[in-house]
Amino acid sequence: MRELERYLRIEKFPHIWCPGCGNGIVLGSMLRAVKRLDLDQDQTVIVGGIGCSSRAVGYLDFNTLHTTHGRAIAFATGIKMARPDLKVIVITGDGDATAIGGNHFIHAARRNIDITLLLFNNSIYGMTGGQYSPLTPVNKKATTAPYGVIEPSFDIAELARVAGASYVGRSTTYHSSLLTGLIMEGIENKGFSLVEAVTACPTAYGRRNSMKDGLEMLLWQKENAVQIQQAKKMNPEELAGKIIIGRLHSQAAPEYTDMYEQLINRSGFQTGGTMVTPLKGTQRG
Amino acid sequence: MSRIFEMARLMQGNEAVAEGALAAGVRFFAGYPITPSTEIAEIMAERLPRLGGKFIQMEDEMASLAAVIGASLTGQKSITATSGPGFSLMQENIGFAAMAEVPCVIVNVQRSGPSTGMPTAPAQGDVMQARWGTHGDHPVIVLSPASVREAYDITVRAVNLAEKYRVPVILLMDEVVGHLREKVVLPALGEVEIINRPAPSPNVEEYSPYLPDENGVPPMANFGEGYRYHVTGLAHDEQGMPANDPKVLEKLLLRLHNKINYNLPDILFDEALYLDDAQVAVLAYGCSARSARRAVKEARAEGIKAGLYRPITLWPFPEQRVLEVARCAHTIIVPEMNLGQYRLEVERVVRERACVRGVHRVHGELVEPGDILAAIREVV
Ligand SMILES: Cc1ncc(C[n+]2csc(CCOP(=O)(O)OP(=O)(O)O)c2C)c(N)n1
Ligand code: SF4
């Protein structure tokens, strides 16, 4: 951890997360990725939504922005548009990114704008105390689903892919070094990258779904994760309830801010050009 | 180049807003189409790239203002435009911009409501939404132009005020002014006053993002310039870090209000016509002020001592000026295309010093000069 201290606002610790929470592991993986890529802290913006995971931005020594619930990607879109040279990383929770923020999520993927989205999937709304999210598996319990969830959940990685994201990866906190590698690939990818980090919330999710602590939840991840190469050899019955991890999708595609730069050139912009109001048929005098 | 601007031309209110924004240095627009504001987006889509700026049509209004705030944090002067229902959706992030002190301009070309109402019918029903639409106690600056040329000037001012005081500024237009075409002569670009956000000292280490200067406004570093700091909508200390201490929140909220309250002379714009000896004053803004001006002139022609007070800055409320109007006039008539949103505020301020009367129309058509003239005749 020492080597990562330069990326943290150490004076802001202790953090708010519960004992056994996986968020610290995801954050560690992210910072290792940042370190290995040697990102410039001054030229990197980290944007968070609202939720336990999103609070991480306060602990990170970068240009950091803690936004409104669900809107992190939309704020990040403005930043990236205005300054395409900045690295923009968004960290959000499953509720933040896929419920209230679901629309922004699919549209950022569709535009393939160069933002890396690190989605902390703890299968629950942690900060508000354990209500179900669009990623809570069917039949699992939540404070607002005391009889078990009846809504099918999203495969958020698949959703990102079909919406147009050019990079999609998934790992768990048990497989944290894989997670680091995926985040690195996501950041290096020119386009919209989703890295889904399956993480443990013992407080709001585990307790209610017969996993009593963080360790048990990590072991559950270990038992249930299947590498993508392996998964390709398995049939759907064998894969039921499994978490497929690894690089799930990577396909170069035109990136939004790049295309906008081309549009600027096509529009007749010249650097240092003056501002001239076009005179249409309506002018007089 | 500036010659083009000296030429008189026929221009629409919405077009004047776009031109004013560009003249003020706006180089980023994010929005979502809605009548009657859409022309602003369309013009920006065409003009911005040619100036090296950026336009993006977002997936909704929450996203639009979010993107505007994001762009503004990198130093880009940024604006969005919408109408009633879209304005409702923007409220969440208007609060964010107020709390995090991010300069931005939100144009609301009002249409009739509630809900989707009558999309192309004019109304002035968002006066209170502009003031109190987002939750919590927050300051706002709301400006309302009454002509095409003024739409240009007031847009420039809105951008300048947003930057100077680091607040979201709402340009509250109405459909009449937005779609009106008038002959205008725009100022040469060199004559347009441009104000930039207060810049921090070059000493990066010493930067406290929310430590105010003597004006009450903290200097603002832009993302990517080497000042690494935290921006949040949570209550925060002068370092920008979340804080739960009631004293921190109170101090922050009072400062947010006071940076506006202590600078009223710089923020309040208005117009007065025949007020010196007016016994009846008409207080009107936006399109209703156009009818009011005509009514007042006709009343004068009939020998009635009528005058017009037109707030251009609707919020903060020009209390002192309205009290002055009430010192001379025994009656203040407030014509509005709503059921009395601003009239109630006038009543609150003048109390028994003058009689306050409303002329209200909510049928999607203008308050006509004759309506106002009739009210004037009635009270003299
Ligand atoms: C507009 C709005 N609606 C609701 C909330 C309340 N809220 C705060 S955090 C949260 C859920 C966060 O869940 P998730 O994104 O999964 O993050 P986690 O806390 O699990 O990391 C909700 C609903 C809010 N802050 N804003
Ligand atoms: S509630 Fe869950 S996600 Fe939130 S800090 Fe606690 S364990 Fe972590």
XYZ file of C-alpha atoms and ligand atoms in Angstrom:
699
model
C 0.000 0.000 0.000
C 2.912 2.339 0.779
C 3.783 2.691 -2.889
C 0.216 3.883 -3.530
C 0.173 6.518 -0.814
C 1.098 9.284 -3.232
C -2.318 8.783 -4.839
C -4.239 9.144 -1.595
C -5.320 12.055 0.544
C -4.017 10.189 3.562
C -5.152 12.942 5.937
C -8.759 12.152 5.006
C -8.564 8.652 6.475
C -10.045 6.673 8.193
C -12.454 5.883 5.377
C -16.186 5.357 5.836
C -16.350 1.741 4.681
C -17.458 -1.139 6.938
C -15.113 -3.921 8.047
C -15.059 -6.585 5.351
C -16.229 -4.235 2.616
C -14.647 -4.979 -0.749
C -14.467 -1.363 -1.873
C -10.910 -0.912 -0.583
C -9.745 -3.865 -2.684
C -11.265 -2.397 -5.843
C -9.701 0.946 -5.064
C -6.311 -0.726 -4.484
C -6.578 -2.424 -7.874
C -7.437 0.862 -9.500
C -4.491 2.668 -7.962
C -2.126 -0.124 -8.971
C -3.388 0.265 -12.526
C -2.841 4.022 -12.328
C 0.666 3.460 -10.992
C 1.629 0.888 -13.600
C 0.387 3.166 -16.342
C 2.190 6.026 -14.604
C -0.778 8.364 -15.083
C -0.151 12.023 -14.326
C -2.262 12.937 -11.290
C -2.695 16.489 -12.555
C -4.034 15.280 -15.872
C -6.401 12.665 -14.503
C -9.941 13.383 -13.350
C -11.798 10.906 -11.185
C -15.562 11.304 -11.043
C -17.893 9.519 -8.638
C -21.657 9.298 -8.317
C -23.454 8.810 -5.016
C -23.099 5.685 -2.911
C -20.518 3.939 -0.740
C -18.128 3.239 -3.587
C -18.477 6.702 -5.074
C -17.258 8.210 -1.833
C -13.789 6.952 -2.760
C -13.189 10.071 -4.844
C -12.746 12.071 -1.651
C -9.751 9.942 -0.696
C -7.976 10.213 -4.025
C -5.397 12.867 -4.762
C -6.422 13.771 -8.302
C -8.855 16.275 -9.759
C -11.900 14.716 -8.137
C -15.593 15.316 -8.581
C -18.352 13.848 -6.449
C -21.547 14.414 -8.407
C -25.286 13.748 -8.074
C -26.795 10.263 -7.905
C -26.550 8.502 -11.265
C -25.103 11.423 -13.167
C -21.379 10.772 -12.846
C -21.026 9.629 -16.449
C -22.841 12.716 -17.722
C -20.538 15.043 -15.746
C -17.573 13.046 -17.037
C -18.842 13.442 -20.598
C -18.676 17.233 -20.247
C -15.165 17.070 -18.845
C -13.934 14.774 -21.597
C -15.598 16.825 -24.328
C -14.081 20.058 -23.068
C -10.634 18.554 -22.427
C -10.122 15.387 -24.477
C -6.484 15.312 -23.369
C -7.445 14.541 -19.749
C -7.809 10.954 -18.551
C -11.293 10.536 -17.156
C -12.176 7.678 -14.824
C -15.624 7.228 -13.314
C -16.232 5.127 -10.243
C -19.813 4.286 -9.355
C -21.997 1.673 -7.729
C -24.360 -0.762 -9.420
C -27.411 1.237 -8.346
C -25.877 4.537 -9.357
C -24.732 3.398 -12.790
C -27.539 1.079 -13.835
C -30.739 2.356 -12.206
C -30.908 6.137 -11.960
C -27.879 6.403 -14.251
C -28.866 3.663 -16.688
C -29.678 6.071 -19.473
C -26.368 7.906 -19.192
C -24.597 4.544 -19.092
C -25.974 3.250 -22.383
C -25.530 6.568 -24.146
C -21.916 6.968 -23.089
C -21.315 3.433 -24.359
C -23.118 4.246 -27.599
C -20.986 7.344 -28.152
C -17.893 5.326 -27.280
C -16.524 8.370 -25.493
C -13.099 7.792 -23.978
C -14.086 7.322 -20.352
C -13.213 4.373 -18.135
C -16.105 3.297 -15.964
C -15.151 1.256 -12.932
C -18.420 -0.168 -11.659
C -18.394 -1.467 -8.095
C -20.996 -4.211 -8.221
C -21.921 -5.196 -4.697
C -25.408 -6.344 -5.844
C -27.139 -3.898 -3.533
C -27.701 -0.271 -2.557
C -25.152 -0.086 0.233
C -25.285 3.511 1.327
C -29.043 3.615 1.791
C -28.926 0.399 3.762
C -29.597 -2.565 1.491
C -32.407 -1.978 -1.015
C -32.321 -4.056 -4.201
C -30.608 -2.743 -7.319
C -30.977 -3.715 -10.984
C -28.015 -6.028 -10.404
C -29.373 -7.871 -7.377
C -29.801 -11.516 -8.499
C -33.325 -12.943 -8.613
C -34.549 -14.427 -5.317
C -31.928 -12.632 -3.238
C -33.181 -10.593 -0.328
C -33.020 -6.865 0.236
C -34.776 -4.483 2.620
C -37.197 -3.600 -0.159
C -37.390 -7.224 -1.321
C -38.045 -9.070 1.942
C -39.505 -12.038 0.008
C -36.733 -12.086 -2.546
C -36.229 -10.076 -5.728
C -38.571 -10.983 -8.583
C -37.043 -8.665 -11.179
C -34.513 -10.230 -13.536
C -31.177 -8.484 -13.232
C -29.040 -6.891 -15.943
C -25.912 -8.460 -17.291
C -24.316 -5.068 -17.257
C -21.224 -6.152 -19.177
C -23.389 -7.472 -21.991
C -25.485 -4.321 -21.946
C -22.360 -2.176 -22.324
C -21.137 -4.298 -25.216
C -24.359 -4.166 -27.217
C -24.717 -0.448 -26.513
C -21.354 0.198 -28.148
C -18.611 0.113 -25.508
C -15.287 -0.763 -27.099
C -13.874 -2.485 -24.018
C -15.587 -4.592 -21.361
C -13.939 -6.521 -18.562
C -15.116 -8.101 -15.352
C -13.361 -9.380 -12.278
C -13.996 -9.877 -8.580
C -12.249 -8.590 -5.514
C -10.947 -12.130 -4.940
C -9.222 -11.850 -8.318
C -7.801 -8.435 -7.620
C -4.681 -8.704 -9.739
C -6.806 -9.647 -12.738
C -8.908 -6.617 -11.869
C -5.812 -4.408 -11.966
C -4.949 -5.703 -15.421
C -8.448 -5.116 -16.720
C -8.518 -1.573 -15.376
C -5.192 -0.918 -17.098
C -6.595 -2.207 -20.365
C -9.727 -0.146 -19.867
C -7.775 3.047 -19.282
C -5.536 2.380 -22.261
C -8.475 1.642 -24.526
C -9.411 4.666 -26.624
C -13.161 4.648 -26.148
C -15.755 3.779 -23.557
C -14.516 1.043 -21.238
C -16.534 -0.735 -18.606
C -14.729 -2.646 -15.915
C -17.179 -4.368 -13.628
C -15.714 -5.184 -10.245
C -17.783 -7.715 -8.328
C -17.291 -6.673 -4.737
C -18.588 -7.682 -1.337
C -20.986 -5.760 0.867
C -21.258 -7.906 3.993
C -23.270 -5.269 5.845
C -26.169 -4.661 3.517
C -26.109 -7.727 1.262
C -24.148 -10.626 2.747
C -25.821 -10.616 6.116
C -29.245 -10.878 4.547
C -28.232 -13.529 2.037
C -26.462 -16.062 4.245
C -22.923 -14.800 3.824
C -22.037 -13.494 7.210
C -18.807 -11.603 6.572
C -16.392 -10.264 4.014
C -14.239 -13.374 4.042
C -17.153 -15.658 3.293
C -18.126 -13.388 0.435
C -14.598 -13.466 -1.000
C -14.627 -17.264 -0.855
C -17.982 -17.234 -2.612
C -16.406 -15.178 -5.397
C -13.535 -17.650 -5.612
C -15.937 -20.600 -5.928
C -18.235 -19.013 -8.438
C -15.987 -17.106 -10.806
C -15.112 -18.678 -14.135
C -12.421 -17.349 -16.446
C -13.767 -16.430 -19.873
C -11.549 -18.972 -21.642
C -12.945 -21.689 -19.399
C -16.508 -20.417 -19.739
C -16.353 -20.804 -23.505
C -16.053 -24.552 -22.995
C -19.010 -24.762 -20.610
C -22.704 -25.125 -21.422
C -25.403 -22.729 -20.156
C -26.515 -25.063 -17.337
C -22.985 -25.271 -16.014
C -22.678 -21.504 -16.206
C -25.905 -20.721 -14.375
C -25.182 -18.483 -11.398
C -21.478 -18.200 -12.301
C -19.566 -14.962 -12.707
C -17.628 -14.888 -15.961
C -14.432 -12.922 -15.488
C -11.687 -11.622 -17.747
C -11.588 -9.475 -20.852
C -15.109 -9.988 -22.172
C -15.014 -7.673 -25.153
C -12.458 -5.537 -26.907
C -13.112 -4.031 -30.275
C -11.652 -0.813 -31.627
C -14.333 1.664 -32.724
C -14.412 5.386 -33.574
C -14.188 7.463 -30.406
C -16.526 10.369 -29.786
C -14.169 13.241 -28.955
C -11.940 12.226 -31.867
C -14.889 12.355 -34.202
C -15.848 15.735 -32.807
C -12.345 17.062 -33.543
C -12.855 15.933 -37.137
C -16.236 17.647 -37.173
C -14.560 20.854 -35.988
C -12.155 20.649 -38.914
C -14.953 19.951 -41.350
C -16.938 22.912 -40.036
C -14.292 25.301 -41.265
C -12.598 26.107 -37.980
C -9.158 27.649 -38.198
C -7.022 28.085 -35.131
C -6.873 31.729 -34.250
C -9.835 32.355 -36.519
C -12.089 35.268 -35.670
C -15.671 35.119 -34.694
C -17.854 35.917 -37.637
C -21.582 35.830 -37.452
C -22.946 34.116 -40.541
C -25.267 36.430 -42.355
C -28.317 34.647 -43.569
C -31.090 35.986 -45.745
C -32.520 37.896 -42.834
C -29.882 40.599 -42.550
C -30.593 44.198 -43.386
C -28.464 47.234 -43.977
C -14.833 41.566 -38.809
C -16.534 43.801 -36.299
C -18.234 45.601 -39.153
C -20.633 42.705 -39.482
C -21.859 43.392 -36.000
C -22.448 47.032 -36.676
C -24.935 46.151 -39.355
C -28.548 46.144 -38.449
C -30.137 42.771 -38.910
C -33.372 41.012 -38.225
C -32.828 38.612 -35.403
C -34.861 36.279 -33.243
C -34.642 36.345 -29.443
C -33.338 32.807 -29.265
C -30.729 33.642 -31.883
C -29.678 36.683 -29.863
C -29.147 34.439 -26.846
C -26.858 32.170 -28.850
C -24.948 35.148 -30.269
C -24.646 36.742 -26.839
C -23.313 33.536 -25.356
C -20.700 33.196 -28.078
C -19.694 36.839 -27.713
C -19.296 36.334 -23.960
C -16.870 33.496 -24.619
C -19.104 30.461 -24.243
C -17.504 27.527 -26.023
C -19.508 24.611 -24.669
C -23.177 23.770 -24.991
C -24.956 20.619 -23.896
C -28.712 20.353 -24.207
C -31.803 18.409 -25.098
C -34.350 19.700 -27.627
C -37.541 21.280 -26.340
C -39.895 23.888 -27.741
C -39.644 26.889 -27.597
C -35.927 26.896 -26.825
C -34.639 24.567 -29.530
C -33.301 27.236 -31.896
C -30.629 28.049 -29.336
C -29.320 24.467 -29.489
C -29.534 24.422 -33.269
C -27.566 27.619 -33.658
C -24.954 26.482 -31.148
C -24.580 23.165 -32.983
C -23.741 25.073 -36.122
C -21.620 27.843 -34.665
C -19.601 26.288 -31.879
C -17.404 23.904 -33.880
C -16.482 26.724 -36.225
C -15.143 28.580 -33.206
C -13.334 25.506 -31.946
C -16.027 25.002 -29.308
C -18.111 21.951 -28.515
C -21.778 21.104 -28.813
C -23.335 17.908 -27.574
C -26.932 16.801 -27.604
C -27.257 14.779 -24.424
C -29.755 12.041 -23.633
C -31.830 14.242 -21.299
C -31.771 17.451 -19.310
C -30.172 16.022 -16.180
C -27.282 14.889 -18.346
C -27.190 18.217 -20.182
C -26.595 20.309 -17.111
C -24.236 17.661 -15.706
C -22.115 17.907 -18.861
C -22.229 21.702 -18.697
C -20.920 21.605 -15.124
C -18.234 19.095 -16.075
C -17.065 21.285 -18.947
C -17.133 24.386 -16.762
C -14.849 22.678 -14.249
C -12.195 22.480 -16.949
C -12.443 26.249 -17.452
C -14.781 26.325 -20.411
C -17.601 28.867 -20.271
C -20.665 26.676 -20.628
C -24.381 27.033 -21.199
C -27.555 25.027 -21.749
C -31.031 25.985 -22.937
C -34.367 24.397 -22.197
C -38.043 25.071 -21.486
C -40.453 24.269 -18.612
C -40.385 20.454 -18.343
C -36.682 20.326 -19.117
C -36.041 23.042 -16.568
C -37.799 20.902 -13.960
C -35.398 18.067 -14.762
C -32.400 20.332 -14.413
C -33.211 21.365 -10.881
C -31.081 18.657 -9.281
C -27.917 19.844 -10.939
C -28.764 23.534 -10.536
C -28.508 22.784 -6.827
C -25.216 21.031 -7.415
C -23.803 24.010 -9.306
C -24.952 26.363 -6.537
C -23.399 24.204 -3.811
C -20.161 23.432 -5.626
C -19.979 27.004 -7.022
C -19.553 26.057 -10.667
C -20.259 28.883 -13.136
C -22.898 28.026 -15.736
C -25.894 29.570 -17.478
C -29.260 27.882 -17.844
C -31.620 29.462 -20.364
C -35.282 28.665 -19.730
C -37.534 29.862 -22.514
C -40.733 29.420 -20.545
C -43.768 27.702 -21.986
C -47.148 27.142 -20.490
C -47.614 24.449 -17.886
C -48.044 22.634 -15.590
C -46.589 19.493 -17.107
C -46.241 19.535 -20.872
C -48.949 22.208 -20.989
C -49.109 24.002 -24.287
C -45.674 23.657 -25.838
C -45.834 26.670 -28.098
C -47.902 28.953 -25.900
C -46.134 31.685 -23.975
C -46.242 31.816 -20.192
C -44.344 33.236 -17.269
C -45.050 30.380 -14.925
C -41.515 29.447 -13.900
C -40.689 32.508 -11.834
C -40.931 30.617 -8.579
C -39.398 27.462 -10.007
C -36.393 29.523 -11.021
C -36.134 30.812 -7.466
C -36.965 27.703 -5.467
C -37.002 24.771 -7.844
C -34.103 22.920 -6.324
C -34.098 21.803 -2.732
C -32.458 23.661 0.099
C -31.604 27.277 0.722
C -29.506 28.478 -2.118
C -28.826 31.772 -3.846
C -29.845 32.353 -7.434
C -29.465 35.013 -10.053
C -32.351 35.137 -12.496
C -32.412 37.595 -15.399
C -35.314 38.257 -17.723
C -34.960 40.204 -20.987
C -37.838 41.910 -22.798
C -36.448 42.469 -26.291
C -34.186 40.802 -28.796
C -31.290 43.207 -28.360
C -31.668 42.894 -24.633
C -31.641 39.105 -24.904
C -28.177 39.494 -26.401
C -26.917 41.897 -23.751
C -28.470 40.007 -20.875
C -26.986 36.731 -22.041
C -23.548 38.336 -22.012
C -24.296 39.592 -18.516
C -25.560 36.206 -17.388
C -22.317 34.575 -18.481
C -20.285 37.323 -16.801
C -22.196 37.085 -13.528
C -21.923 33.299 -13.504
C -18.172 33.558 -13.856
C -17.691 36.439 -11.471
C -19.742 35.002 -8.630
C -19.355 31.318 -9.472
C -23.088 30.677 -9.522
C -25.551 29.104 -11.885
C -27.342 32.013 -13.564
C -30.800 31.462 -14.971
C -31.840 33.397 -18.029
C -35.603 33.360 -17.739
C -37.011 34.119 -21.132
C -40.483 33.653 -22.443
C -41.716 32.308 -25.730
C -42.676 35.775 -26.970
C -39.172 37.183 -26.590
C -37.577 33.906 -27.689
C -39.448 33.766 -30.970
C -39.800 37.489 -31.584
C -37.918 38.913 -34.525
C -36.667 42.462 -34.197
C -34.216 44.663 -35.944
C -31.063 44.840 -33.894
C -27.612 46.313 -34.135
C -25.167 44.263 -32.144
C -22.153 45.879 -30.510
C -18.726 45.313 -32.016
C -17.047 42.369 -30.319
C -14.440 44.622 -28.748
C -17.203 46.521 -26.974
C -18.598 43.453 -25.263
C -17.459 43.350 -21.664
C -16.089 39.942 -20.772
C -15.529 38.809 -17.199
C -13.631 35.672 -16.285
C -13.836 33.619 -13.111
C -11.469 34.720 -10.347
C -8.183 32.861 -10.851
C -6.172 31.415 -7.968
C -2.613 32.394 -7.132
C -0.013 30.414 -9.026
C 1.104 28.756 -5.814
C -0.534 25.377 -6.306
C 0.395 24.080 -2.858
C -1.432 26.874 -1.082
C -4.706 26.518 -2.942
C -7.830 26.193 -0.807
C -10.639 25.708 -3.308
C -13.370 27.155 -1.130
C -11.519 29.875 0.740
C -13.301 33.085 -0.327
C -11.573 36.310 -1.273
C -12.866 39.628 0.071
C -15.753 39.500 -2.408
C -16.950 36.273 -0.778
C -16.095 34.313 -3.910
C -13.361 31.658 -3.871
C -10.850 31.801 -6.732
C -11.424 28.886 -9.075
C -8.781 26.532 -10.412
C -9.656 24.529 -13.477
C -9.241 20.787 -13.699
C -6.060 19.824 -15.457
C -4.082 22.918 -14.418
C -2.130 21.296 -11.611
C -4.352 22.274 -8.694
C -5.715 18.986 -7.478
C -8.826 19.441 -5.427
C -12.178 17.923 -4.617
C -15.568 19.164 -5.792
C -18.714 17.831 -4.154
C -22.370 18.658 -3.657
C -22.037 17.613 -0.039
C -21.540 20.211 2.658
C -17.817 20.902 2.489
C -15.084 22.806 4.239
C -12.750 25.340 2.641
C -10.621 22.500 1.308
C -13.689 21.192 -0.493
C -13.827 18.074 1.672
C -17.138 16.695 2.954
C -17.917 17.873 6.467
C -20.649 16.968 8.927
C -20.038 19.795 11.337
C -23.172 21.994 11.564
C -20.933 25.054 11.863
C -19.262 24.258 8.551
C -22.591 23.907 6.778
C -23.972 27.094 8.261
C -20.882 29.075 7.378
C -20.941 27.718 3.834
C -24.624 28.462 3.235
C -24.380 31.960 4.650
C -21.390 32.698 2.465
C -23.179 31.360 -0.619
C -26.017 33.789 0.061
C -23.861 36.687 1.081
C -21.659 36.610 -1.984
C -24.853 37.597 -3.793
C -26.412 39.809 -1.119
C -23.282 41.916 -0.629
C -22.971 42.576 -4.330
C -26.517 43.638 -5.179
C -25.557 46.891 -6.924
C -23.547 44.836 -9.377
C -26.249 42.215 -9.877
C -29.532 44.130 -9.981
C -30.525 45.531 -13.353
C -33.783 47.269 -14.012
C -35.521 49.943 -16.029
C -37.719 52.804 -14.883
C -40.108 54.840 -16.993
C -42.001 57.934 -15.720
C -41.592 56.776 -12.134
C -40.592 60.126 -10.610
C -44.140 61.325 -10.133
C -46.061 58.122 -10.794
C -49.139 57.567 -8.689
C -49.820 54.264 -10.355
C -46.866 52.039 -11.112
C -46.902 49.001 -13.302
C -44.306 46.421 -12.334
C -43.684 44.011 -15.180
C -40.953 41.849 -16.706
C -40.340 39.959 -19.921
C -43.069 40.023 -22.551
C -45.608 41.512 -20.119
C -43.367 44.547 -19.758
C -43.746 45.234 -23.466
C -47.508 45.517 -23.044
C -47.037 47.450 -19.832
C -44.856 50.067 -21.519
C -47.531 50.711 -24.101
C -50.265 50.877 -21.471
C -48.286 53.343 -19.359
C -47.651 55.599 -22.344
C -51.316 55.562 -23.245
C -52.272 56.342 -19.657
C -49.873 59.292 -19.664
C -51.503 60.506 -22.863
C -54.781 60.472 -20.961
C -53.182 62.540 -18.224
C -52.838 59.704 -15.727
C -49.612 59.743 -13.726
C -48.562 56.196 -14.510
C -45.052 54.732 -14.546
C -43.285 51.484 -15.291
C -40.824 49.603 -13.154
C -39.211 46.702 -14.981
C -36.942 44.395 -13.062
C -34.454 42.721 -15.402
C -32.913 40.876 -12.473
C -35.945 39.021 -11.086
C -33.966 37.298 -8.343
C -32.512 38.387 -6.017
C -35.704 40.401 -5.558
C -35.042 44.158 -5.941
C -36.588 45.010 -2.562
C -35.153 48.483 -2.138
C -36.183 49.572 -5.593
C -39.708 48.263 -5.168
C -39.986 50.059 -1.844
C -38.946 53.280 -3.585
C -41.655 52.727 -6.175
C -44.169 52.224 -3.366
C -43.070 55.465 -1.699
C -44.509 57.482 -4.577
C -47.190 55.263 -6.110
C -50.327 54.412 -4.173
C -50.966 51.366 -6.372
C -48.668 48.874 -8.035
C -50.129 46.795 -10.828
C -48.363 43.528 -11.630
C -49.311 41.981 -14.980
C -48.063 38.451 -15.377
C -48.723 35.349 -17.441
C -49.237 33.316 -14.301
C -51.585 33.530 -11.330
C -49.471 35.906 -9.322
C -46.065 34.385 -8.679
C -44.146 37.656 -8.692
C -47.112 39.726 -7.464
C -47.064 37.868 -4.173
C -43.419 38.768 -3.725
C -44.217 42.418 -4.444
C -47.007 42.271 -1.845
C -44.667 40.741 0.704
C -42.263 43.617 0.280
C -44.561 46.645 0.040
C -47.108 45.424 2.638
C -49.499 48.286 3.441
C -47.292 50.966 1.840
C -49.153 50.587 -1.436
C -52.007 48.664 -2.880
C -50.937 45.764 -5.116
C -53.118 44.546 -7.968
C -52.522 41.698 -10.353
C -53.490 41.319 -13.980
C -53.099 37.642 -14.643
C -53.498 35.642 -17.826
C -52.961 31.889 -18.000
C -54.642 31.078 -21.295
C -51.492 31.011 -23.362
C -51.973 34.459 -24.821
C -50.302 37.722 -23.989
C -51.403 40.179 -21.362
C -52.491 42.922 -23.717
C -51.854 46.640 -23.239
C -55.617 47.167 -23.003
C -55.841 44.768 -20.031
C -53.249 46.789 -18.172
C -54.661 50.158 -19.200
C -58.067 49.100 -17.908
C -56.516 48.180 -14.559
C -54.731 51.545 -14.403
C -57.950 53.435 -15.123
C -59.723 51.477 -12.429
C -57.358 52.504 -9.657
C -57.021 56.209 -10.377
C -31.702 11.556 -6.665
C -31.340 10.677 -5.549
N -32.107 9.604 -5.246
C -31.770 8.802 -4.213
C -30.653 9.039 -3.463
C -30.344 8.149 -2.297
N -29.207 7.250 -2.516
C -27.987 7.508 -2.030
S -26.880 6.314 -2.350
C -28.061 5.374 -3.119
C -27.762 4.004 -3.643
C -26.361 3.737 -3.956
O -26.246 2.425 -4.360
P -25.083 1.951 -5.259
O -24.905 2.842 -6.423
O -25.265 0.508 -5.572
O -23.782 2.208 -4.370
P -23.250 1.534 -3.041
O -23.649 2.400 -1.925
O -23.823 0.158 -2.961
O -21.776 1.544 -3.271
C -29.288 6.025 -3.131
C -30.520 5.448 -3.710
C -29.883 10.170 -3.797
N -28.778 10.503 -3.132
N -30.234 10.952 -4.829
S -22.671 -0.765 3.367
Fe -21.695 -2.321 2.134
S -20.775 -1.233 0.400
Fe -21.256 0.262 1.998
S -19.364 0.426 3.164
Fe -20.634 -1.070 4.221
S -19.984 -3.004 3.347
Fe -19.206 -1.430 2.006
